[in-house]
Amino acid sequence: MRIVILENAQAVAEFGANHIVSLLNKQPNSVLGLATGTTPIKLYKELIAANKNGHVTFKNVTTFNLDEYLGLAGTHPQSYRYFMNEQLFDHVDINKENTFVPDGSAAIPTAACEEFENNIQEKGGIDLQLLGIGRNGHIGFNEPSSSLSSRTRVKTLTEDTVNANKHFFTEGEVQPTLSLTMGIGTINEAREILLLATGSDKAEAIKNTIEGPIAARCPGSILQMHQHVTVVIDKEAASSLEDIAFYQHIERENKRLKEGTAL
Ligand code: GLP
């Protein structure tokens, strides 16, 4: 795991966006796994700006989103499809036919999950998966106790997750308590993972993800098994880590190696 600790949420967003822009410039037909939630919003703003300035194009990019609320059609303002259109897709030169979000309004959700998995395979797998993390360590909507080898399926949300996402819904609006989510096994098959977290709310989840045992209790901890993960966090999200000084030392040493001044 590469652990990058930055000053604040804006720096985290810029680092994440630059990482994605350089991947797309190297490989313009990349398959991106995308995330919703508050955390990636700033990063999407940076990507929109980069696209408008001509620094990157999404013309040949395919995307797969992590999850969707079961029971919400893509036209519902609180659906994750709607969120992605508003926060990114409507503002860049992507072909919407190449953007996949699990279908929350599917008559047979299990069939929709299977189709989603098949689509990922058909597109050759995910090159880079962007992740946020829940306060309880969930990735996608894989709540604690999710199988660490799970595939895309229907998952029940914890009360804590429902509460954490309440602010997206207006009063009186029905908030789903079930979801369709990429499985932990599906996520971990992405060739590269970029996890972003900001704020002290995420400190515990980040500690368990990086320093805890690999356990279904903290779904993010499975990333310890992945060979190419970058965790980008602000100081607040890093505040419970025991080995901060070592992670910062590694970053400095890697910089020296890159500059050729280490040996
Ligand atoms: C939701 C999403 C996750 C996201 C998490 C954190 O539950 N399903 O993919 O990572 O929330 O969200 P936020 O960035 O708003 O803290």
PDB file of C-alpha atoms and ligand atoms in Angstrom:
ATOM      1  CA  MET A   1       0.000   0.000   0.000  1.00  0.00           C
ATOM      2  CA  ARG A   2       1.186   3.464  -0.816  1.00  0.00           C
ATOM      3  CA  ILE A   3      -0.040   5.883   1.852  1.00  0.00           C
ATOM      4  CA  VAL A   4      -0.086   9.563   0.923  1.00  0.00           C
ATOM      5  CA  ILE A   5      -0.932  12.019   3.710  1.00  0.00           C
ATOM      6  CA  LEU A   6      -1.804  15.519   2.536  1.00  0.00           C
ATOM      7  CA  GLU A   7      -2.735  18.824   4.143  1.00  0.00           C
ATOM      8  CA  ASN A   8      -6.457  18.987   3.374  1.00  0.00           C
ATOM      9  CA  ALA A   9      -9.390  17.706   1.303  1.00  0.00           C
ATOM     10  CA  GLN A  10      -8.564  19.943  -1.672  1.00  0.00           C
ATOM     11  CA  ALA A  11      -5.018  18.553  -1.877  1.00  0.00           C
ATOM     12  CA  VAL A  12      -6.457  15.015  -1.733  1.00  0.00           C
ATOM     13  CA  ALA A  13      -8.835  15.806  -4.609  1.00  0.00           C
ATOM     14  CA  GLU A  14      -6.069  17.336  -6.722  1.00  0.00           C
ATOM     15  CA  PHE A  15      -3.730  14.393  -6.123  1.00  0.00           C
ATOM     16  CA  GLY A  16      -6.508  11.934  -7.073  1.00  0.00           C
ATOM     17  CA  ALA A  17      -7.514  13.896 -10.172  1.00  0.00           C
ATOM     18  CA  ASN A  18      -3.898  14.211 -11.383  1.00  0.00           C
ATOM     19  CA  HIS A  19      -3.457  10.478 -10.925  1.00  0.00           C
ATOM     20  CA  ILE A  20      -6.524   9.752 -13.064  1.00  0.00           C
ATOM     21  CA  VAL A  21      -5.567  12.346 -15.700  1.00  0.00           C
ATOM     22  CA  SER A  22      -2.112  10.823 -16.131  1.00  0.00           C
ATOM     23  CA  LEU A  23      -3.601   7.322 -16.438  1.00  0.00           C
ATOM     24  CA  LEU A  24      -6.064   8.530 -19.107  1.00  0.00           C
ATOM     25  CA  ASN A  25      -3.312  10.310 -21.004  1.00  0.00           C
ATOM     26  CA  LYS A  26      -1.267   7.106 -21.034  1.00  0.00           C
ATOM     27  CA  GLN A  27      -4.250   4.875 -21.766  1.00  0.00           C
ATOM     28  CA  PRO A  28      -7.150   6.892 -23.236  1.00  0.00           C
ATOM     29  CA  ASN A  29      -9.479   3.868 -23.421  1.00  0.00           C
ATOM     30  CA  SER A  30      -9.144   3.048 -19.717  1.00  0.00           C
ATOM     31  CA  VAL A  31     -11.943   1.421 -17.757  1.00  0.00           C
ATOM     32  CA  LEU A  32     -12.521   3.442 -14.587  1.00  0.00           C
ATOM     33  CA  GLY A  33     -14.390   2.289 -11.502  1.00  0.00           C
ATOM     34  CA  LEU A  34     -16.072   5.306  -9.923  1.00  0.00           C
ATOM     35  CA  ALA A  35     -17.520   6.143  -6.529  1.00  0.00           C
ATOM     36  CA  THR A  36     -20.229   8.393  -5.129  1.00  0.00           C
ATOM     37  CA  GLY A  37     -20.504  10.170  -1.770  1.00  0.00           C
ATOM     38  CA  THR A  38     -19.185  13.542  -0.645  1.00  0.00           C
ATOM     39  CA  THR A  39     -15.505  12.603  -0.833  1.00  0.00           C
ATOM     40  CA  PRO A  40     -15.057  12.355  -4.633  1.00  0.00           C
ATOM     41  CA  ILE A  41     -17.075  15.494  -5.488  1.00  0.00           C
ATOM     42  CA  LYS A  42     -14.017  17.785  -5.364  1.00  0.00           C
ATOM     43  CA  LEU A  43     -12.034  15.298  -7.456  1.00  0.00           C
ATOM     44  CA  TYR A  44     -14.791  15.260 -10.102  1.00  0.00           C
ATOM     45  CA  LYS A  45     -14.669  19.076 -10.197  1.00  0.00           C
ATOM     46  CA  GLU A  46     -10.942  18.852 -10.920  1.00  0.00           C
ATOM     47  CA  LEU A  47     -11.557  16.298 -13.692  1.00  0.00           C
ATOM     48  CA  ILE A  48     -14.207  18.546 -15.254  1.00  0.00           C
ATOM     49  CA  ALA A  49     -11.765  21.472 -15.208  1.00  0.00           C
ATOM     50  CA  ALA A  50      -9.000  19.319 -16.745  1.00  0.00           C
ATOM     51  CA  ASN A  51     -11.391  18.223 -19.492  1.00  0.00           C
ATOM     52  CA  LYS A  52     -12.509  21.783 -20.216  1.00  0.00           C
ATOM     53  CA  ASN A  53      -8.889  22.956 -20.356  1.00  0.00           C
ATOM     54  CA  GLY A  54      -8.048  20.222 -22.857  1.00  0.00           C
ATOM     55  CA  HIS A  55      -5.724  18.339 -20.485  1.00  0.00           C
ATOM     56  CA  VAL A  56      -7.708  15.107 -20.709  1.00  0.00           C
ATOM     57  CA  THR A  57     -10.449  13.506 -22.770  1.00  0.00           C
ATOM     58  CA  PHE A  58     -13.050  10.924 -21.724  1.00  0.00           C
ATOM     59  CA  LYS A  59     -14.108  10.121 -25.316  1.00  0.00           C
ATOM     60  CA  ASN A  60     -12.888   6.530 -25.147  1.00  0.00           C
ATOM     61  CA  VAL A  61     -13.272   5.954 -21.410  1.00  0.00           C
ATOM     62  CA  THR A  62     -15.657   3.371 -19.936  1.00  0.00           C
ATOM     63  CA  THR A  63     -16.858   3.668 -16.342  1.00  0.00           C
ATOM     64  CA  PHE A  64     -18.443   1.329 -13.805  1.00  0.00           C
ATOM     65  CA  ASN A  65     -19.907   2.730 -10.615  1.00  0.00           C
ATOM     66  CA  LEU A  66     -19.609   0.858  -7.374  1.00  0.00           C
ATOM     67  CA  ASP A  67     -23.196   0.875  -6.245  1.00  0.00           C
ATOM     68  CA  GLU A  68     -26.795   2.079  -6.436  1.00  0.00           C
ATOM     69  CA  TYR A  69     -29.817   2.239  -4.139  1.00  0.00           C
ATOM     70  CA  LEU A  70     -32.249  -0.595  -4.724  1.00  0.00           C
ATOM     71  CA  GLY A  71     -35.615   0.857  -5.661  1.00  0.00           C
ATOM     72  CA  LEU A  72     -34.366   4.119  -7.176  1.00  0.00           C
ATOM     73  CA  ALA A  73     -34.471   4.602 -10.940  1.00  0.00           C
ATOM     74  CA  GLY A  74     -31.664   6.585 -12.534  1.00  0.00           C
ATOM     75  CA  THR A  75     -34.018   9.539 -12.950  1.00  0.00           C
ATOM     76  CA  HIS A  76     -34.482   9.846  -9.165  1.00  0.00           C
ATOM     77  CA  PRO A  77     -32.451  12.819  -7.873  1.00  0.00           C
ATOM     78  CA  GLN A  78     -31.005  10.738  -5.012  1.00  0.00           C
ATOM     79  CA  SER A  79     -29.965   7.838  -7.224  1.00  0.00           C
ATOM     80  CA  TYR A  80     -26.270   7.355  -7.806  1.00  0.00           C
ATOM     81  CA  ARG A  81     -26.827   7.408 -11.596  1.00  0.00           C
ATOM     82  CA  TYR A  82     -28.316  10.894 -11.235  1.00  0.00           C
ATOM     83  CA  PHE A  83     -25.428  11.908  -8.945  1.00  0.00           C
ATOM     84  CA  MET A  84     -22.840  10.778 -11.508  1.00  0.00           C
ATOM     85  CA  ASN A  85     -24.587  12.610 -14.336  1.00  0.00           C
ATOM     86  CA  GLU A  86     -24.715  15.794 -12.268  1.00  0.00           C
ATOM     87  CA  GLN A  87     -21.257  15.621 -10.720  1.00  0.00           C
ATOM     88  CA  LEU A  88     -19.290  14.394 -13.742  1.00  0.00           C
ATOM     89  CA  PHE A  89     -20.806  12.830 -16.855  1.00  0.00           C
ATOM     90  CA  ASP A  90     -22.913  15.832 -17.961  1.00  0.00           C
ATOM     91  CA  HIS A  91     -19.840  18.088 -17.863  1.00  0.00           C
ATOM     92  CA  VAL A  92     -17.217  16.046 -19.724  1.00  0.00           C
ATOM     93  CA  ASP A  93     -16.912  14.562 -23.215  1.00  0.00           C
ATOM     94  CA  ILE A  94     -17.758  11.005 -22.143  1.00  0.00           C
ATOM     95  CA  ASN A  95     -20.120   8.837 -24.180  1.00  0.00           C
ATOM     96  CA  LYS A  96     -22.893   8.045 -21.670  1.00  0.00           C
ATOM     97  CA  GLU A  97     -23.438   4.665 -23.326  1.00  0.00           C
ATOM     98  CA  ASN A  98     -20.063   3.714 -21.860  1.00  0.00           C
ATOM     99  CA  THR A  99     -21.070   4.610 -18.297  1.00  0.00           C
ATOM    100  CA  PHE A 100     -22.439   1.749 -16.206  1.00  0.00           C
ATOM    101  CA  VAL A 101     -24.203   2.047 -12.850  1.00  0.00           C
ATOM    102  CA  PRO A 102     -26.009  -0.949 -11.311  1.00  0.00           C
ATOM    103  CA  ASP A 103     -29.717  -0.699 -12.202  1.00  0.00           C
ATOM    104  CA  GLY A 104     -31.598   0.142  -9.003  1.00  0.00           C
ATOM    105  CA  SER A 105     -34.968  -0.167 -10.742  1.00  0.00           C
ATOM    106  CA  ALA A 106     -34.370  -3.625 -12.230  1.00  0.00           C
ATOM    107  CA  ALA A 107     -37.373  -5.969 -11.953  1.00  0.00           C
ATOM    108  CA  ILE A 108     -34.975  -8.807 -11.105  1.00  0.00           C
ATOM    109  CA  PRO A 109     -32.080  -7.306  -9.114  1.00  0.00           C
ATOM    110  CA  THR A 110     -30.045 -10.526  -9.090  1.00  0.00           C
ATOM    111  CA  ALA A 111     -30.128 -10.574 -12.909  1.00  0.00           C
ATOM    112  CA  ALA A 112     -29.052  -6.911 -13.002  1.00  0.00           C
ATOM    113  CA  CYS A 113     -26.095  -7.759 -10.739  1.00  0.00           C
ATOM    114  CA  GLU A 114     -25.062 -10.633 -12.978  1.00  0.00           C
ATOM    115  CA  GLU A 115     -25.313  -8.443 -16.066  1.00  0.00           C
ATOM    116  CA  PHE A 116     -23.185  -5.788 -14.375  1.00  0.00           C
ATOM    117  CA  GLU A 117     -20.465  -8.352 -13.629  1.00  0.00           C
ATOM    118  CA  ASN A 118     -20.621  -9.613 -17.229  1.00  0.00           C
ATOM    119  CA  ASN A 119     -20.278  -6.082 -18.564  1.00  0.00           C
ATOM    120  CA  ILE A 120     -17.119  -5.545 -16.495  1.00  0.00           C
ATOM    121  CA  GLN A 121     -15.657  -8.749 -17.934  1.00  0.00           C
ATOM    122  CA  GLU A 122     -16.651  -7.809 -21.492  1.00  0.00           C
ATOM    123  CA  LYS A 123     -14.870  -4.479 -21.174  1.00  0.00           C
ATOM    124  CA  GLY A 124     -11.720  -6.266 -20.058  1.00  0.00           C
ATOM    125  CA  GLY A 125     -11.915  -5.522 -16.320  1.00  0.00           C
ATOM    126  CA  ILE A 126     -11.385  -2.303 -14.381  1.00  0.00           C
ATOM    127  CA  ASP A 127      -8.043  -0.522 -14.787  1.00  0.00           C
ATOM    128  CA  LEU A 128      -8.423   1.838 -11.857  1.00  0.00           C
ATOM    129  CA  GLN A 129     -11.063   1.741  -9.140  1.00  0.00           C
ATOM    130  CA  LEU A 130     -11.710   4.933  -7.198  1.00  0.00           C
ATOM    131  CA  LEU A 131     -12.973   4.313  -3.658  1.00  0.00           C
ATOM    132  CA  GLY A 132     -14.261   6.294  -0.731  1.00  0.00           C
ATOM    133  CA  ILE A 133     -14.784   4.586   2.591  1.00  0.00           C
ATOM    134  CA  GLY A 134     -17.671   4.490   5.038  1.00  0.00           C
ATOM    135  CA  ARG A 135     -17.239   5.384   8.711  1.00  0.00           C
ATOM    136  CA  ASN A 136     -17.531   1.676   9.501  1.00  0.00           C
ATOM    137  CA  GLY A 137     -14.959   0.694   6.876  1.00  0.00           C
ATOM    138  CA  HIS A 138     -17.401  -0.214   4.099  1.00  0.00           C
ATOM    139  CA  ILE A 139     -16.282   0.032   0.480  1.00  0.00           C
ATOM    140  CA  GLY A 140     -19.010   0.361  -2.147  1.00  0.00           C
ATOM    141  CA  PHE A 141     -21.970  -0.702  -0.033  1.00  0.00           C
ATOM    142  CA  ASN A 142     -20.172  -3.769   1.320  1.00  0.00           C
ATOM    143  CA  GLU A 143     -20.992  -3.419   4.979  1.00  0.00           C
ATOM    144  CA  PRO A 144     -19.085  -5.174   7.800  1.00  0.00           C
ATOM    145  CA  SER A 145     -19.644  -8.964   7.635  1.00  0.00           C
ATOM    146  CA  SER A 146     -19.662  -8.899   3.800  1.00  0.00           C
ATOM    147  CA  SER A 147     -17.795 -11.820   2.288  1.00  0.00           C
ATOM    148  CA  LEU A 148     -14.303 -10.709   1.329  1.00  0.00           C
ATOM    149  CA  SER A 149     -14.706 -12.572  -1.978  1.00  0.00           C
ATOM    150  CA  SER A 150     -18.249 -11.337  -2.739  1.00  0.00           C
ATOM    151  CA  ARG A 151     -19.492 -10.382  -6.217  1.00  0.00           C
ATOM    152  CA  THR A 152     -22.045  -7.743  -7.261  1.00  0.00           C
ATOM    153  CA  ARG A 153     -25.238  -8.381  -5.303  1.00  0.00           C
ATOM    154  CA  VAL A 154     -27.993  -6.914  -3.116  1.00  0.00           C
ATOM    155  CA  LYS A 155     -26.798  -5.711   0.294  1.00  0.00           C
ATOM    156  CA  THR A 156     -28.601  -4.430   3.365  1.00  0.00           C
ATOM    157  CA  LEU A 157     -27.291  -1.112   4.691  1.00  0.00           C
ATOM    158  CA  THR A 158     -26.386  -0.599   8.331  1.00  0.00           C
ATOM    159  CA  GLU A 159     -28.222   2.020  10.360  1.00  0.00           C
ATOM    160  CA  ASP A 160     -24.984   4.018  10.573  1.00  0.00           C
ATOM    161  CA  THR A 161     -24.641   4.138   6.768  1.00  0.00           C
ATOM    162  CA  VAL A 162     -28.291   5.130   6.330  1.00  0.00           C
ATOM    163  CA  ASN A 163     -27.758   7.937   8.854  1.00  0.00           C
ATOM    164  CA  ALA A 164     -24.471   9.054   7.280  1.00  0.00           C
ATOM    165  CA  ASN A 165     -26.187   9.432   3.893  1.00  0.00           C
ATOM    166  CA  LYS A 166     -29.360  11.037   5.256  1.00  0.00           C
ATOM    167  CA  HIS A 167     -28.183  14.539   4.372  1.00  0.00           C
ATOM    168  CA  PHE A 168     -28.510  13.737   0.656  1.00  0.00           C
ATOM    169  CA  PHE A 169     -32.276  13.190   1.100  1.00  0.00           C
ATOM    170  CA  THR A 170     -34.872  15.877   1.777  1.00  0.00           C
ATOM    171  CA  GLU A 171     -37.255  15.491   4.696  1.00  0.00           C
ATOM    172  CA  GLY A 172     -40.119  13.105   3.990  1.00  0.00           C
ATOM    173  CA  GLU A 173     -38.266  11.544   1.034  1.00  0.00           C
ATOM    174  CA  VAL A 174     -38.050   7.740   1.209  1.00  0.00           C
ATOM    175  CA  GLN A 175     -34.440   6.672   1.784  1.00  0.00           C
ATOM    176  CA  PRO A 176     -33.707   3.120   0.612  1.00  0.00           C
ATOM    177  CA  THR A 177     -32.104   0.720   3.068  1.00  0.00           C
ATOM    178  CA  LEU A 178     -31.060  -1.819   0.416  1.00  0.00           C
ATOM    179  CA  SER A 179     -28.504  -1.456  -2.345  1.00  0.00           C
ATOM    180  CA  LEU A 180     -26.857  -3.142  -5.307  1.00  0.00           C
ATOM    181  CA  THR A 181     -23.105  -3.115  -4.885  1.00  0.00           C
ATOM    182  CA  MET A 182     -20.009  -4.409  -6.573  1.00  0.00           C
ATOM    183  CA  GLY A 183     -18.657  -7.158  -4.345  1.00  0.00           C
ATOM    184  CA  ILE A 184     -15.420  -6.954  -2.403  1.00  0.00           C
ATOM    185  CA  GLY A 185     -13.994  -9.659  -4.683  1.00  0.00           C
ATOM    186  CA  THR A 186     -15.067  -7.607  -7.716  1.00  0.00           C
ATOM    187  CA  ILE A 187     -13.435  -4.457  -6.347  1.00  0.00           C
ATOM    188  CA  ASN A 188     -10.234  -6.252  -5.471  1.00  0.00           C
ATOM    189  CA  GLU A 189      -9.882  -7.497  -9.060  1.00  0.00           C
ATOM    190  CA  ALA A 190      -9.374  -3.954 -10.358  1.00  0.00           C
ATOM    191  CA  ARG A 191      -5.808  -3.614 -11.612  1.00  0.00           C
ATOM    192  CA  GLU A 192      -5.274  -0.543  -9.457  1.00  0.00           C
ATOM    193  CA  ILE A 193      -7.120   0.991  -6.504  1.00  0.00           C
ATOM    194  CA  LEU A 194      -7.189   4.637  -5.438  1.00  0.00           C
ATOM    195  CA  LEU A 195      -8.856   5.175  -2.065  1.00  0.00           C
ATOM    196  CA  LEU A 196      -9.602   8.697  -0.843  1.00  0.00           C
ATOM    197  CA  ALA A 197     -10.664   9.690   2.667  1.00  0.00           C
ATOM    198  CA  THR A 198     -10.898  13.027   4.415  1.00  0.00           C
ATOM    199  CA  GLY A 199     -11.961  14.249   7.828  1.00  0.00           C
ATOM    200  CA  SER A 200     -11.749  12.870  11.352  1.00  0.00           C
ATOM    201  CA  ASP A 201     -14.971  10.870  10.799  1.00  0.00           C
ATOM    202  CA  LYS A 202     -12.900   8.473   8.715  1.00  0.00           C
ATOM    203  CA  ALA A 203      -9.886   8.157  11.040  1.00  0.00           C
ATOM    204  CA  GLU A 204     -11.034   4.896  12.622  1.00  0.00           C
ATOM    205  CA  ALA A 205     -11.941   3.280   9.270  1.00  0.00           C
ATOM    206  CA  ILE A 206      -8.568   4.314   7.834  1.00  0.00           C
ATOM    207  CA  LYS A 207      -6.696   2.922  10.806  1.00  0.00           C
ATOM    208  CA  ASN A 208      -8.510  -0.420  10.492  1.00  0.00           C
ATOM    209  CA  THR A 209      -8.025  -0.490   6.717  1.00  0.00           C
ATOM    210  CA  ILE A 210      -4.282   0.130   6.844  1.00  0.00           C
ATOM    211  CA  GLU A 211      -3.173  -1.194  10.206  1.00  0.00           C
ATOM    212  CA  GLY A 212      -5.934  -3.535  11.322  1.00  0.00           C
ATOM    213  CA  PRO A 213      -6.134  -7.251  10.658  1.00  0.00           C
ATOM    214  CA  ILE A 214      -7.740  -8.296   7.365  1.00  0.00           C
ATOM    215  CA  ALA A 215     -11.273  -8.888   8.522  1.00  0.00           C
ATOM    216  CA  ALA A 216     -14.846  -8.786   7.215  1.00  0.00           C
ATOM    217  CA  ARG A 217     -15.457  -6.490  10.199  1.00  0.00           C
ATOM    218  CA  CYS A 218     -13.658  -3.778   8.187  1.00  0.00           C
ATOM    219  CA  PRO A 219     -14.232  -4.459   4.453  1.00  0.00           C
ATOM    220  CA  GLY A 220     -11.569  -1.880   3.459  1.00  0.00           C
ATOM    221  CA  SER A 221      -8.903  -4.064   5.111  1.00  0.00           C
ATOM    222  CA  ILE A 222      -9.038  -6.482   2.125  1.00  0.00           C
ATOM    223  CA  LEU A 223      -7.007  -3.880   0.233  1.00  0.00           C
ATOM    224  CA  GLN A 224      -3.953  -5.101   2.169  1.00  0.00           C
ATOM    225  CA  MET A 225      -4.070  -8.105  -0.195  1.00  0.00           C
ATOM    226  CA  HIS A 226      -3.937  -5.929  -3.331  1.00  0.00           C
ATOM    227  CA  GLN A 227      -0.635  -5.244  -5.073  1.00  0.00           C
ATOM    228  CA  HIS A 228      -1.357  -1.752  -6.353  1.00  0.00           C
ATOM    229  CA  VAL A 229      -3.241   0.439  -3.893  1.00  0.00           C
ATOM    230  CA  THR A 230      -2.777   4.144  -3.175  1.00  0.00           C
ATOM    231  CA  VAL A 231      -4.528   5.524  -0.102  1.00  0.00           C
ATOM    232  CA  VAL A 232      -4.742   9.322  -0.248  1.00  0.00           C
ATOM    233  CA  ILE A 233      -5.884  10.965   2.969  1.00  0.00           C
ATOM    234  CA  ASP A 234      -5.822  14.302   4.723  1.00  0.00           C
ATOM    235  CA  LYS A 235      -4.243  14.825   8.139  1.00  0.00           C
ATOM    236  CA  GLU A 236      -7.541  14.366   9.958  1.00  0.00           C
ATOM    237  CA  ALA A 237      -8.296  11.017   8.338  1.00  0.00           C
ATOM    238  CA  ALA A 238      -4.697   9.974   9.137  1.00  0.00           C
ATOM    239  CA  SER A 239      -4.923  11.053  12.775  1.00  0.00           C
ATOM    240  CA  SER A 240      -5.442   7.570  14.298  1.00  0.00           C
ATOM    241  CA  LEU A 241      -2.641   5.837  12.380  1.00  0.00           C
ATOM    242  CA  GLU A 242       0.186   4.526  14.563  1.00  0.00           C
ATOM    243  CA  ASP A 243       2.950   4.642  11.958  1.00  0.00           C
ATOM    244  CA  ILE A 244       2.400   8.030  10.291  1.00  0.00           C
ATOM    245  CA  ALA A 245       6.087   8.967  10.529  1.00  0.00           C
ATOM    246  CA  PHE A 246       7.091   5.776   8.706  1.00  0.00           C
ATOM    247  CA  TYR A 247       4.561   6.310   5.891  1.00  0.00           C
ATOM    248  CA  GLN A 248       5.863   9.855   5.413  1.00  0.00           C
ATOM    249  CA  HIS A 249       9.442   8.573   5.451  1.00  0.00           C
ATOM    250  CA  ILE A 250       8.592   6.070   2.669  1.00  0.00           C
ATOM    251  CA  GLU A 251       7.148   8.878   0.544  1.00  0.00           C
ATOM    252  CA  ARG A 252      10.333  10.943   0.997  1.00  0.00           C
ATOM    253  CA  GLU A 253      12.544   7.951   0.170  1.00  0.00           C
ATOM    254  CA  ASN A 254      10.498   7.164  -2.939  1.00  0.00           C
ATOM    255  CA  LYS A 255      10.883  10.761  -4.050  1.00  0.00           C
ATOM    256  CA  ARG A 256      14.669  10.513  -3.614  1.00  0.00           C
ATOM    257  CA  LEU A 257      14.712   7.254  -5.594  1.00  0.00           C
ATOM    258  CA  LYS A 258      12.730   8.885  -8.393  1.00  0.00           C
ATOM    259  CA  GLU A 259      15.057  11.869  -8.470  1.00  0.00           C
ATOM    260  CA  GLY A 260      18.040   9.537  -8.488  1.00  0.00           C
ATOM    261  CA  THR A 261      19.565  11.051  -5.309  1.00  0.00           C
ATOM    262  CA  ALA A 262      19.005   8.050  -3.031  1.00  0.00           C
ATOM    263  CA  LEU A 263      22.070   5.969  -3.834  1.00  0.00           C
TER     264      LEU A 263
HETATM  265  C1  GLP B   1     -21.591   5.625   0.542  1.00  0.00           C
HETATM  266  C2  GLP B   1     -21.080   4.981  -0.730  1.00  0.00           C
HETATM  267  C3  GLP B   1     -19.619   4.634  -0.634  1.00  0.00           C
HETATM  268  C4  GLP B   1     -18.845   5.813  -0.102  1.00  0.00           C
HETATM  269  C5  GLP B   1     -19.289   6.111   1.301  1.00  0.00           C
HETATM  270  C6  GLP B   1     -18.585   7.291   1.931  1.00  0.00           C
HETATM  271  O1  GLP B   1     -22.096   4.741   1.463  1.00  0.00           O
HETATM  272  N1  GLP B   1     -21.817   3.817  -1.076  1.00  0.00           N
HETATM  273  O2  GLP B   1     -19.146   4.234  -1.903  1.00  0.00           O
HETATM  274  O3  GLP B   1     -17.473   5.569  -0.112  1.00  0.00           O
HETATM  275  O4  GLP B   1     -20.671   6.408   1.260  1.00  0.00           O
HETATM  276  O5  GLP B   1     -19.231   8.463   1.574  1.00  0.00           O
HETATM  277  P1  GLP B   1     -18.736   9.918   1.855  1.00  0.00           P
HETATM  278  O6  GLP B   1     -17.690  10.193   0.850  1.00  0.00           O
HETATM  279  O7  GLP B   1     -19.958  10.760   1.624  1.00  0.00           O
HETATM  280  O8  GLP B   1     -18.257   9.970   3.240  1.00  0.00           O
END
